[in-house]
Amino acid sequence: MADEVEIRQETDRGGAKLGFAPWADPAARPLVRFDAVTKRFGETRAVDALSLDIFPGEFFALLGPSGCGKSTLLRLLAGFEAPSEGRVLLDGTAIDAVPPHRRPVNMMFQNYALFPHLTVEGNVAFGLKQEGRPRAEIAARVAEMLALVKLAPLARRKPHELSGGQRQRVALARSLVKRPRVLLLDEPLAALDKQLRGETQFELMELQARLGTTFVIVTHDQEEAMTVAHRMGVMDRGRIVQVGTPAEVYEQPNSRYVASFVGDVNLIEGRLAAVGPSGLLIDSTVGAKLATNQRVEADVGATVWVTLRPEKLRVATAPPAANENCVSGHVAEIAYLGNVSLYKVRLDNGFMMKAQLPNLTRVVERPIGTNERVWLSWTPDAGVVLTG
Amino acid sequence: MRRGASSFNLAAVALGLAFLYLPMAILVIFSFNASRLVTVWGGWSTRWYAELFADGAMLESAGVSIRLAALSASIATMLGTLAAIALTRAGRFRGRTLFTGMVYAPLVMPEVITGLSLLLLFVALDLDRGFWTVTIAHTTLTMCFVAVVVQSRLVTFDRSLEEAAMDLGCPPGRTFLLITLPLIWPAVAAGWMLAFTLSLDDLVIASFTTGPGATTLPMRIYSQVRLGVKPEINAVCTLMIAVVTAMLVVFSLLSKQTRANSE
């Protein structure tokens, strides 16, 4: 196995310190390319003129609400659907005419789709048997794969004798044992409880880094996508609205849709009042003047939106010195989440703002209570100005 | 919250069961009658069973019936399973509703009409009537039942299992043999049982479509009863009840397993 598997030490995700960034390299050849792919089901366009490149060794997440076409995209790659228009390319070759059973791509299904009449071993060996591999090789590779997912002691069990987490591992082993060029994961962790999901996310990342296989995961859970993926594509109604590293998508969303789908956000509508050398000044609907050090493609007078992440706001019980980037209101609700507390603040004009404070100490009484007047303020680089 | 059954309910159930099974119970009991007279009890005996097994014509008819049932059930199972697959898998093709209706129509068609129309067909085609024409007729009748049984299993079948198999490199045909068939076989076997039982029971269609040398057991019994009921008939009927009951028990066990599999 070692001769075929490239071991990568790099496991950093999302952050700026990434050494692995083939998408930024103009000479890099994508492994998977969706070339203006449209998939129609009757009148609806599940995938709409979508183009996307995924690079070798990448862990790519497709993120979007249910019905946005992300699963259809995966099924187009697996071969269960054929594009109505456009092409799907693998390693530079169009694979639209290749049936699913001849594609070097394997899929882990959302419900795992384990064969109920076969044992764990039988399930994992199934793909290799179809290749007509010698019996000894099948046995060795199945044993190796079961050891990798820590299922060796359960090899002779049937799927109905396993827990949800164990079934998930069988499905993973079964789809990886054929050493696919691309592994497709359709909501692989949706059926697991929260704690197990968290652990499994890290195991998936570790496995992907060890094997170097290209992973494409479909999920509606933005936390999951941000945890596991090198890059993520946010989807809306059959289109990809933004592609980027988790940090790029979170800190620099390109639309209100992305800003509100990925993470919690305060969206403040305003009118562009002035464009200065150091940034923009915005008249907002929340009463305050907002200053940012950003630039946007918009004229003075245009409607813009400022997105502010709750954790970027400062909460104070006395008015801060600066007049800009500051609003005031009463605390309407406090959600204590353990590591952080989420404050819902009703501004004087009725607008609700969310602010998040880390609980750095083990205080029993909260320093700020409900109905207390507070001032929310932020720095000029905290907000992202959007025009759409 | 369970309440005991009222005496009215108990009486209704008892009367219903008696209406259904009393005649059969009498038939079974009288098959062990020592007396030659069918309606007079003369003590326990198995002599009519002994006489039955010495009756060459009766045994020959039993053989015809069993071969006929096995063969027509097997063909009907194959055709019925294919029809069920077409009905559940082919999506919305033109004339699907019509096709569905046509598959189900023989379930409610009077047997006399099925029998007569088949007879006319065989005459028109100038086929020699006999074992093979009855086989064809019974296949026609029973494949609809198989289709219904198998279809009810296929609608709950998880297609992603087949997709997973194909994804792992298994061509569609082999996927059917390795994945689909092993998972739906209880339904297929139940369909076969049902088809076998129906063929074994049938008198009307067989009478229309058979020819010399292929007298089925129900036909033999019917023709003998017209000359007067011999206790031997009670014995053969008891054996038929036993076979059919066994088949139905297996059928219901298989159906139960089918439901368990699809959950």
Short mmCIF file of N, CA and C in Angstrom, two decimals, chain B residues 88-232:
data_model
loop_
_atom_site.label_atom_id
_atom_site.label_comp_id
_atom_site.label_asym_id
_atom_site.label_seq_id
_atom_site.Cartn_x
_atom_site.Cartn_y
_atom_site.Cartn_z
N THR B 88 -42.04 -1.22 -10.61
CA THR B 88 -41.51 -0.35 -9.55
C THR B 88 -40.33 0.49 -10.04
N ARG B 89 -39.61 0.01 -11.05
CA ARG B 89 -38.35 0.66 -11.39
C ARG B 89 -38.40 1.53 -12.63
N ALA B 90 -39.34 1.27 -13.52
CA ALA B 90 -39.24 1.91 -14.83
C ALA B 90 -39.64 3.38 -14.81
N GLY B 91 -40.03 3.87 -13.63
CA GLY B 91 -40.43 5.27 -13.57
C GLY B 91 -41.76 5.48 -14.28
N ARG B 92 -41.97 6.67 -14.76
CA ARG B 92 -43.25 6.97 -15.38
C ARG B 92 -43.15 6.88 -16.90
N PHE B 93 -43.27 5.66 -17.39
CA PHE B 93 -43.25 5.52 -18.84
C PHE B 93 -44.67 5.66 -19.36
N ARG B 94 -44.81 5.87 -20.65
CA ARG B 94 -46.13 6.03 -21.26
C ARG B 94 -46.91 4.74 -21.12
N GLY B 95 -48.13 4.84 -20.63
CA GLY B 95 -48.97 3.66 -20.51
C GLY B 95 -48.68 2.84 -19.27
N ARG B 96 -48.01 3.45 -18.27
CA ARG B 96 -47.65 2.71 -17.06
C ARG B 96 -48.91 2.30 -16.30
N THR B 97 -49.87 3.24 -16.19
CA THR B 97 -51.10 2.95 -15.45
C THR B 97 -51.85 1.80 -16.12
N LEU B 98 -51.88 1.86 -17.45
CA LEU B 98 -52.57 0.81 -18.20
C LEU B 98 -51.88 -0.54 -17.95
N PHE B 99 -50.55 -0.54 -17.97
CA PHE B 99 -49.79 -1.76 -17.77
C PHE B 99 -50.05 -2.33 -16.38
N THR B 100 -50.04 -1.43 -15.37
CA THR B 100 -50.32 -1.87 -14.00
C THR B 100 -51.70 -2.51 -13.92
N GLY B 101 -52.68 -1.83 -14.51
CA GLY B 101 -54.03 -2.35 -14.49
C GLY B 101 -54.12 -3.70 -15.18
N MET B 102 -53.38 -3.84 -16.29
CA MET B 102 -53.45 -5.09 -17.05
C MET B 102 -52.81 -6.24 -16.30
N VAL B 103 -51.77 -5.94 -15.51
CA VAL B 103 -51.15 -7.00 -14.72
C VAL B 103 -52.09 -7.45 -13.61
N TYR B 104 -52.84 -6.49 -13.05
CA TYR B 104 -53.72 -6.84 -11.93
C TYR B 104 -55.07 -7.41 -12.36
N ALA B 105 -55.47 -7.15 -13.60
CA ALA B 105 -56.82 -7.53 -14.02
C ALA B 105 -57.13 -9.01 -13.82
N PRO B 106 -56.20 -9.93 -14.18
CA PRO B 106 -56.54 -11.34 -14.01
C PRO B 106 -56.82 -11.74 -12.56
N LEU B 107 -56.40 -10.90 -11.59
CA LEU B 107 -56.68 -11.21 -10.19
C LEU B 107 -58.17 -11.24 -9.93
N VAL B 108 -58.90 -10.36 -10.63
CA VAL B 108 -60.34 -10.24 -10.36
C VAL B 108 -61.18 -10.78 -11.51
N MET B 109 -60.52 -11.22 -12.58
CA MET B 109 -61.24 -11.73 -13.74
C MET B 109 -61.91 -13.07 -13.38
N PRO B 110 -63.18 -13.27 -13.70
CA PRO B 110 -63.80 -14.58 -13.45
C PRO B 110 -63.00 -15.68 -14.15
N GLU B 111 -62.75 -16.77 -13.45
CA GLU B 111 -61.92 -17.83 -14.01
C GLU B 111 -62.54 -18.42 -15.28
N VAL B 112 -63.86 -18.42 -15.31
CA VAL B 112 -64.53 -18.97 -16.48
C VAL B 112 -64.10 -18.20 -17.73
N ILE B 113 -63.99 -16.88 -17.57
CA ILE B 113 -63.63 -16.05 -18.72
C ILE B 113 -62.18 -16.29 -19.11
N THR B 114 -61.28 -16.32 -18.09
CA THR B 114 -59.88 -16.60 -18.37
C THR B 114 -59.76 -17.95 -19.08
N GLY B 115 -60.44 -18.94 -18.53
CA GLY B 115 -60.36 -20.29 -19.09
C GLY B 115 -60.89 -20.35 -20.51
N LEU B 116 -62.05 -19.74 -20.72
CA LEU B 116 -62.68 -19.79 -22.03
C LEU B 116 -61.82 -19.08 -23.07
N SER B 117 -61.28 -17.89 -22.66
CA SER B 117 -60.50 -17.13 -23.65
C SER B 117 -59.22 -17.87 -23.99
N LEU B 118 -58.62 -18.53 -23.01
CA LEU B 118 -57.42 -19.30 -23.30
C LEU B 118 -57.74 -20.48 -24.21
N LEU B 119 -58.88 -21.11 -23.93
CA LEU B 119 -59.29 -22.23 -24.78
C LEU B 119 -59.45 -21.78 -26.22
N LEU B 120 -60.12 -20.64 -26.41
CA LEU B 120 -60.31 -20.12 -27.76
C LEU B 120 -58.98 -19.86 -28.44
N LEU B 121 -58.02 -19.30 -27.63
CA LEU B 121 -56.70 -19.00 -28.18
C LEU B 121 -56.01 -20.29 -28.63
N PHE B 122 -56.06 -21.32 -27.76
CA PHE B 122 -55.37 -22.56 -28.09
C PHE B 122 -56.00 -23.22 -29.32
N VAL B 123 -57.32 -23.12 -29.40
CA VAL B 123 -57.99 -23.69 -30.56
C VAL B 123 -57.59 -22.93 -31.83
N ALA B 124 -57.58 -21.61 -31.70
CA ALA B 124 -57.22 -20.78 -32.85
C ALA B 124 -55.80 -21.07 -33.31
N LEU B 125 -54.91 -21.31 -32.36
CA LEU B 125 -53.51 -21.59 -32.70
C LEU B 125 -53.32 -23.05 -33.08
N ASP B 126 -54.39 -23.83 -32.92
CA ASP B 126 -54.35 -25.25 -33.24
C ASP B 126 -53.31 -25.99 -32.40
N LEU B 127 -53.24 -25.62 -31.10
CA LEU B 127 -52.32 -26.32 -30.20
C LEU B 127 -53.00 -27.58 -29.68
N ASP B 128 -52.22 -28.65 -29.55
CA ASP B 128 -52.76 -29.87 -28.94
C ASP B 128 -52.93 -29.60 -27.46
N ARG B 129 -54.16 -29.72 -26.96
CA ARG B 129 -54.38 -29.41 -25.56
C ARG B 129 -53.93 -30.56 -24.69
N GLY B 130 -53.31 -30.20 -23.55
CA GLY B 130 -52.79 -31.21 -22.63
C GLY B 130 -52.02 -30.52 -21.54
N PHE B 131 -50.99 -31.19 -21.05
CA PHE B 131 -50.21 -30.69 -19.93
C PHE B 131 -49.68 -29.28 -20.19
N TRP B 132 -49.15 -29.05 -21.42
CA TRP B 132 -48.50 -27.77 -21.69
C TRP B 132 -49.47 -26.61 -21.78
N THR B 133 -50.63 -26.87 -22.32
CA THR B 133 -51.60 -25.77 -22.39
C THR B 133 -52.08 -25.39 -20.99
N VAL B 134 -52.25 -26.38 -20.11
CA VAL B 134 -52.66 -26.05 -18.73
C VAL B 134 -51.53 -25.28 -18.05
N THR B 135 -50.27 -25.68 -18.33
CA THR B 135 -49.14 -24.97 -17.73
C THR B 135 -49.17 -23.50 -18.13
N ILE B 136 -49.39 -23.27 -19.44
CA ILE B 136 -49.43 -21.88 -19.90
C ILE B 136 -50.58 -21.13 -19.22
N ALA B 137 -51.73 -21.79 -19.15
CA ALA B 137 -52.91 -21.14 -18.55
C ALA B 137 -52.65 -20.80 -17.09
N HIS B 138 -52.07 -21.74 -16.36
CA HIS B 138 -51.82 -21.48 -14.94
C HIS B 138 -50.75 -20.42 -14.73
N THR B 139 -49.75 -20.39 -15.62
CA THR B 139 -48.73 -19.35 -15.54
C THR B 139 -49.38 -17.98 -15.71
N THR B 140 -50.26 -17.89 -16.68
CA THR B 140 -50.97 -16.63 -16.92
C THR B 140 -51.71 -16.17 -15.68
N LEU B 141 -52.40 -17.13 -15.05
CA LEU B 141 -53.21 -16.78 -13.88
C LEU B 141 -52.31 -16.36 -12.71
N THR B 142 -51.27 -17.15 -12.44
CA THR B 142 -50.57 -16.98 -11.17
C THR B 142 -49.47 -15.92 -11.21
N MET B 143 -49.00 -15.57 -12.41
CA MET B 143 -47.91 -14.58 -12.43
C MET B 143 -48.36 -13.23 -11.88
N CYS B 144 -49.65 -12.91 -12.01
CA CYS B 144 -50.15 -11.66 -11.47
C CYS B 144 -50.01 -11.64 -9.96
N PHE B 145 -50.31 -12.80 -9.33
CA PHE B 145 -50.19 -12.86 -7.88
C PHE B 145 -48.74 -12.69 -7.46
N VAL B 146 -47.83 -13.35 -8.20
CA VAL B 146 -46.41 -13.20 -7.90
C VAL B 146 -45.99 -11.73 -8.03
N ALA B 147 -46.46 -11.10 -9.11
CA ALA B 147 -46.09 -9.70 -9.33
C ALA B 147 -46.51 -8.82 -8.16
N VAL B 148 -47.72 -9.08 -7.65
CA VAL B 148 -48.23 -8.28 -6.53
C VAL B 148 -47.36 -8.48 -5.29
N VAL B 149 -47.05 -9.75 -5.00
CA VAL B 149 -46.27 -10.05 -3.79
C VAL B 149 -44.88 -9.44 -3.89
N VAL B 150 -44.20 -9.63 -5.03
CA VAL B 150 -42.83 -9.13 -5.17
C VAL B 150 -42.82 -7.60 -5.22
N GLN B 151 -43.82 -7.03 -5.86
CA GLN B 151 -43.86 -5.57 -5.95
C GLN B 151 -43.97 -4.93 -4.58
N SER B 152 -44.75 -5.55 -3.69
CA SER B 152 -44.91 -4.96 -2.37
C SER B 152 -43.58 -4.95 -1.63
N ARG B 153 -42.69 -5.88 -1.94
CA ARG B 153 -41.36 -5.87 -1.32
C ARG B 153 -40.47 -4.82 -1.99
N LEU B 154 -40.57 -4.73 -3.32
CA LEU B 154 -39.66 -3.84 -4.04
C LEU B 154 -39.90 -2.37 -3.74
N VAL B 155 -41.14 -1.99 -3.44
CA VAL B 155 -41.38 -0.57 -3.20
C VAL B 155 -40.66 -0.10 -1.94
N THR B 156 -40.40 -1.01 -1.00
CA THR B 156 -39.67 -0.59 0.20
C THR B 156 -38.18 -0.90 0.09
N PHE B 157 -37.74 -1.37 -1.07
CA PHE B 157 -36.33 -1.73 -1.23
C PHE B 157 -35.48 -0.48 -1.36
N ASP B 158 -34.39 -0.43 -0.60
CA ASP B 158 -33.52 0.74 -0.59
C ASP B 158 -32.61 0.71 -1.82
N ARG B 159 -32.92 1.60 -2.77
CA ARG B 159 -32.15 1.61 -4.02
C ARG B 159 -30.68 1.94 -3.80
N SER B 160 -30.37 2.62 -2.71
CA SER B 160 -28.97 3.01 -2.51
C SER B 160 -28.09 1.77 -2.32
N LEU B 161 -28.69 0.63 -1.93
CA LEU B 161 -27.89 -0.60 -1.84
C LEU B 161 -27.38 -1.00 -3.21
N GLU B 162 -28.25 -0.88 -4.21
CA GLU B 162 -27.84 -1.21 -5.57
C GLU B 162 -26.83 -0.19 -6.10
N GLU B 163 -27.08 1.07 -5.75
CA GLU B 163 -26.13 2.10 -6.18
C GLU B 163 -24.77 1.86 -5.54
N ALA B 164 -24.78 1.47 -4.27
CA ALA B 164 -23.51 1.20 -3.58
C ALA B 164 -22.77 0.07 -4.29
N ALA B 165 -23.50 -0.97 -4.67
CA ALA B 165 -22.86 -2.10 -5.34
C ALA B 165 -22.25 -1.66 -6.68
N MET B 166 -23.00 -0.87 -7.43
CA MET B 166 -22.49 -0.40 -8.73
C MET B 166 -21.30 0.53 -8.51
N ASP B 167 -21.40 1.36 -7.48
CA ASP B 167 -20.31 2.27 -7.15
C ASP B 167 -19.03 1.49 -6.85
N LEU B 168 -19.20 0.29 -6.28
CA LEU B 168 -18.04 -0.53 -5.93
C LEU B 168 -17.57 -1.40 -7.09
N GLY B 169 -18.11 -1.16 -8.28
CA GLY B 169 -17.60 -1.83 -9.46
C GLY B 169 -18.42 -3.00 -9.94
N CYS B 170 -19.64 -3.14 -9.45
CA CYS B 170 -20.48 -4.28 -9.83
C CYS B 170 -21.42 -3.85 -10.96
N PRO B 171 -21.37 -4.53 -12.12
CA PRO B 171 -22.27 -4.15 -13.21
C PRO B 171 -23.74 -4.41 -12.83
N PRO B 172 -24.68 -3.73 -13.48
CA PRO B 172 -26.09 -3.80 -13.07
C PRO B 172 -26.66 -5.22 -12.97
N GLY B 173 -26.36 -6.06 -13.97
CA GLY B 173 -26.90 -7.42 -13.95
C GLY B 173 -26.44 -8.20 -12.75
N ARG B 174 -25.14 -8.11 -12.47
CA ARG B 174 -24.59 -8.84 -11.34
C ARG B 174 -25.09 -8.24 -10.02
N THR B 175 -25.32 -6.94 -10.02
CA THR B 175 -25.87 -6.30 -8.82
C THR B 175 -27.21 -6.91 -8.48
N PHE B 176 -28.03 -7.19 -9.51
CA PHE B 176 -29.33 -7.80 -9.25
C PHE B 176 -29.15 -9.17 -8.59
N LEU B 177 -28.20 -9.96 -9.12
CA LEU B 177 -28.01 -11.31 -8.60
C LEU B 177 -27.36 -11.31 -7.21
N LEU B 178 -26.41 -10.38 -6.97
CA LEU B 178 -25.65 -10.42 -5.72
C LEU B 178 -26.31 -9.64 -4.59
N ILE B 179 -27.05 -8.60 -4.94
CA ILE B 179 -27.60 -7.73 -3.89
C ILE B 179 -29.12 -7.79 -3.86
N THR B 180 -29.77 -7.50 -4.99
CA THR B 180 -31.23 -7.38 -4.97
C THR B 180 -31.90 -8.71 -4.68
N LEU B 181 -31.54 -9.74 -5.46
CA LEU B 181 -32.22 -11.03 -5.31
C LEU B 181 -32.05 -11.63 -3.91
N PRO B 182 -30.83 -11.64 -3.34
CA PRO B 182 -30.72 -12.20 -1.98
C PRO B 182 -31.59 -11.46 -0.97
N LEU B 183 -31.85 -10.18 -1.21
CA LEU B 183 -32.63 -9.42 -0.24
C LEU B 183 -34.13 -9.53 -0.46
N ILE B 184 -34.55 -9.80 -1.71
CA ILE B 184 -36.00 -9.91 -1.93
C ILE B 184 -36.44 -11.36 -2.03
N TRP B 185 -35.51 -12.33 -1.85
CA TRP B 185 -35.90 -13.72 -2.12
C TRP B 185 -37.05 -14.22 -1.27
N PRO B 186 -37.20 -13.77 0.01
CA PRO B 186 -38.38 -14.27 0.73
C PRO B 186 -39.68 -13.91 0.00
N ALA B 187 -39.74 -12.73 -0.58
CA ALA B 187 -40.94 -12.34 -1.32
C ALA B 187 -41.09 -13.17 -2.58
N VAL B 188 -39.97 -13.43 -3.25
CA VAL B 188 -40.02 -14.24 -4.47
C VAL B 188 -40.48 -15.67 -4.13
N ALA B 189 -39.92 -16.21 -3.03
CA ALA B 189 -40.30 -17.56 -2.61
C ALA B 189 -41.76 -17.59 -2.19
N ALA B 190 -42.21 -16.55 -1.50
CA ALA B 190 -43.62 -16.48 -1.09
C ALA B 190 -44.52 -16.44 -2.32
N GLY B 191 -44.09 -15.70 -3.33
CA GLY B 191 -44.84 -15.65 -4.58
C GLY B 191 -44.94 -17.02 -5.23
N TRP B 192 -43.83 -17.77 -5.18
CA TRP B 192 -43.83 -19.11 -5.77
C TRP B 192 -44.81 -20.01 -5.04
N MET B 193 -44.79 -19.93 -3.69
CA MET B 193 -45.70 -20.74 -2.86
C MET B 193 -47.15 -20.46 -3.24
N LEU B 194 -47.44 -19.16 -3.35
CA LEU B 194 -48.81 -18.75 -3.66
C LEU B 194 -49.20 -19.29 -5.04
N ALA B 195 -48.29 -19.16 -6.01
CA ALA B 195 -48.58 -19.63 -7.36
C ALA B 195 -48.79 -21.15 -7.36
N PHE B 196 -47.96 -21.86 -6.62
CA PHE B 196 -48.07 -23.32 -6.54
C PHE B 196 -49.43 -23.72 -5.98
N THR B 197 -49.83 -23.06 -4.89
CA THR B 197 -51.10 -23.37 -4.25
C THR B 197 -52.27 -23.09 -5.19
N LEU B 198 -52.21 -21.95 -5.86
CA LEU B 198 -53.30 -21.58 -6.76
C LEU B 198 -53.45 -22.59 -7.89
N SER B 199 -52.30 -23.02 -8.41
CA SER B 199 -52.33 -23.98 -9.52
C SER B 199 -52.87 -25.33 -9.05
N LEU B 200 -52.47 -25.71 -7.85
CA LEU B 200 -52.92 -27.00 -7.31
C LEU B 200 -54.42 -27.01 -7.09
N ASP B 201 -54.98 -25.84 -6.72
CA ASP B 201 -56.40 -25.75 -6.40
C ASP B 201 -57.30 -25.65 -7.61
N ASP B 202 -56.72 -25.18 -8.72
CA ASP B 202 -57.58 -24.75 -9.81
C ASP B 202 -58.31 -25.90 -10.50
N LEU B 203 -59.61 -25.69 -10.68
CA LEU B 203 -60.41 -26.67 -11.40
C LEU B 203 -60.93 -26.08 -12.71
N VAL B 204 -61.38 -24.85 -12.65
CA VAL B 204 -62.09 -24.25 -13.78
C VAL B 204 -61.18 -24.07 -15.00
N ILE B 205 -60.06 -23.37 -14.79
CA ILE B 205 -59.19 -23.07 -15.92
C ILE B 205 -58.60 -24.36 -16.49
N ALA B 206 -58.24 -25.29 -15.58
CA ALA B 206 -57.68 -26.56 -16.04
C ALA B 206 -58.70 -27.31 -16.89
N SER B 207 -59.97 -27.30 -16.46
CA SER B 207 -61.00 -28.01 -17.23
C SER B 207 -61.11 -27.47 -18.64
N PHE B 208 -60.99 -26.14 -18.77
CA PHE B 208 -61.11 -25.53 -20.08
C PHE B 208 -59.92 -25.85 -20.99
N THR B 209 -58.75 -25.90 -20.39
CA THR B 209 -57.55 -25.88 -21.23
C THR B 209 -56.85 -27.22 -21.34
N THR B 210 -57.31 -28.23 -20.62
CA THR B 210 -56.58 -29.50 -20.67
C THR B 210 -57.08 -30.37 -21.81
N GLY B 211 -56.36 -31.43 -21.98
CA GLY B 211 -56.75 -32.37 -23.02
C GLY B 211 -56.55 -33.79 -22.50
N PRO B 212 -56.62 -34.78 -23.38
CA PRO B 212 -56.49 -36.17 -22.93
C PRO B 212 -55.13 -36.40 -22.29
N GLY B 213 -55.12 -37.19 -21.22
CA GLY B 213 -53.85 -37.59 -20.61
C GLY B 213 -53.34 -36.62 -19.58
N ALA B 214 -54.01 -35.48 -19.40
CA ALA B 214 -53.53 -34.53 -18.42
C ALA B 214 -54.67 -34.13 -17.51
N THR B 215 -55.16 -35.08 -16.71
CA THR B 215 -56.25 -34.81 -15.79
C THR B 215 -55.65 -34.43 -14.44
N THR B 216 -55.95 -33.22 -14.00
CA THR B 216 -55.39 -32.79 -12.71
C THR B 216 -56.20 -33.39 -11.58
N LEU B 217 -55.65 -33.32 -10.39
CA LEU B 217 -56.30 -33.91 -9.23
C LEU B 217 -57.68 -33.31 -8.96
N PRO B 218 -57.82 -31.98 -8.96
CA PRO B 218 -59.17 -31.44 -8.75
C PRO B 218 -60.16 -31.93 -9.81
N MET B 219 -59.68 -32.07 -11.05
CA MET B 219 -60.59 -32.56 -12.10
C MET B 219 -60.99 -34.01 -11.84
N ARG B 220 -60.03 -34.81 -11.42
CA ARG B 220 -60.29 -36.22 -11.13
C ARG B 220 -61.31 -36.34 -10.00
N ILE B 221 -61.10 -35.53 -8.93
CA ILE B 221 -62.01 -35.57 -7.79
C ILE B 221 -63.41 -35.17 -8.22
N TYR B 222 -63.48 -34.09 -8.98
CA TYR B 222 -64.77 -33.59 -9.40
C TYR B 222 -65.52 -34.63 -10.24
N SER B 223 -64.79 -35.27 -11.12
CA SER B 223 -65.46 -36.24 -11.99
C SER B 223 -65.91 -37.46 -11.20
N GLN B 224 -65.14 -37.84 -10.18
CA GLN B 224 -65.54 -38.99 -9.38
C GLN B 224 -66.73 -38.68 -8.49
N VAL B 225 -66.75 -37.43 -7.96
CA VAL B 225 -67.83 -37.05 -7.06
C VAL B 225 -69.16 -37.06 -7.80
N ARG B 226 -69.12 -36.78 -9.09
CA ARG B 226 -70.37 -36.79 -9.86
C ARG B 226 -70.98 -38.19 -9.90
N LEU B 227 -70.13 -39.22 -9.70
CA LEU B 227 -70.64 -40.60 -9.67
C LEU B 227 -70.94 -41.04 -8.24
N GLY B 228 -70.84 -40.11 -7.28
CA GLY B 228 -71.08 -40.46 -5.88
C GLY B 228 -69.81 -40.31 -5.07
N VAL B 229 -69.98 -39.80 -3.84
CA VAL B 229 -68.81 -39.55 -3.00
C VAL B 229 -68.33 -40.83 -2.35
N LYS B 230 -67.09 -41.19 -2.64
CA LYS B 230 -66.49 -42.33 -1.97
C LYS B 230 -65.63 -41.81 -0.83
N PRO B 231 -65.48 -42.56 0.24
CA PRO B 231 -64.64 -42.11 1.36
C PRO B 231 -63.20 -41.82 0.92
N GLU B 232 -62.77 -42.49 -0.14
CA GLU B 232 -61.44 -42.26 -0.68
C GLU B 232 -61.23 -40.79 -1.07
#
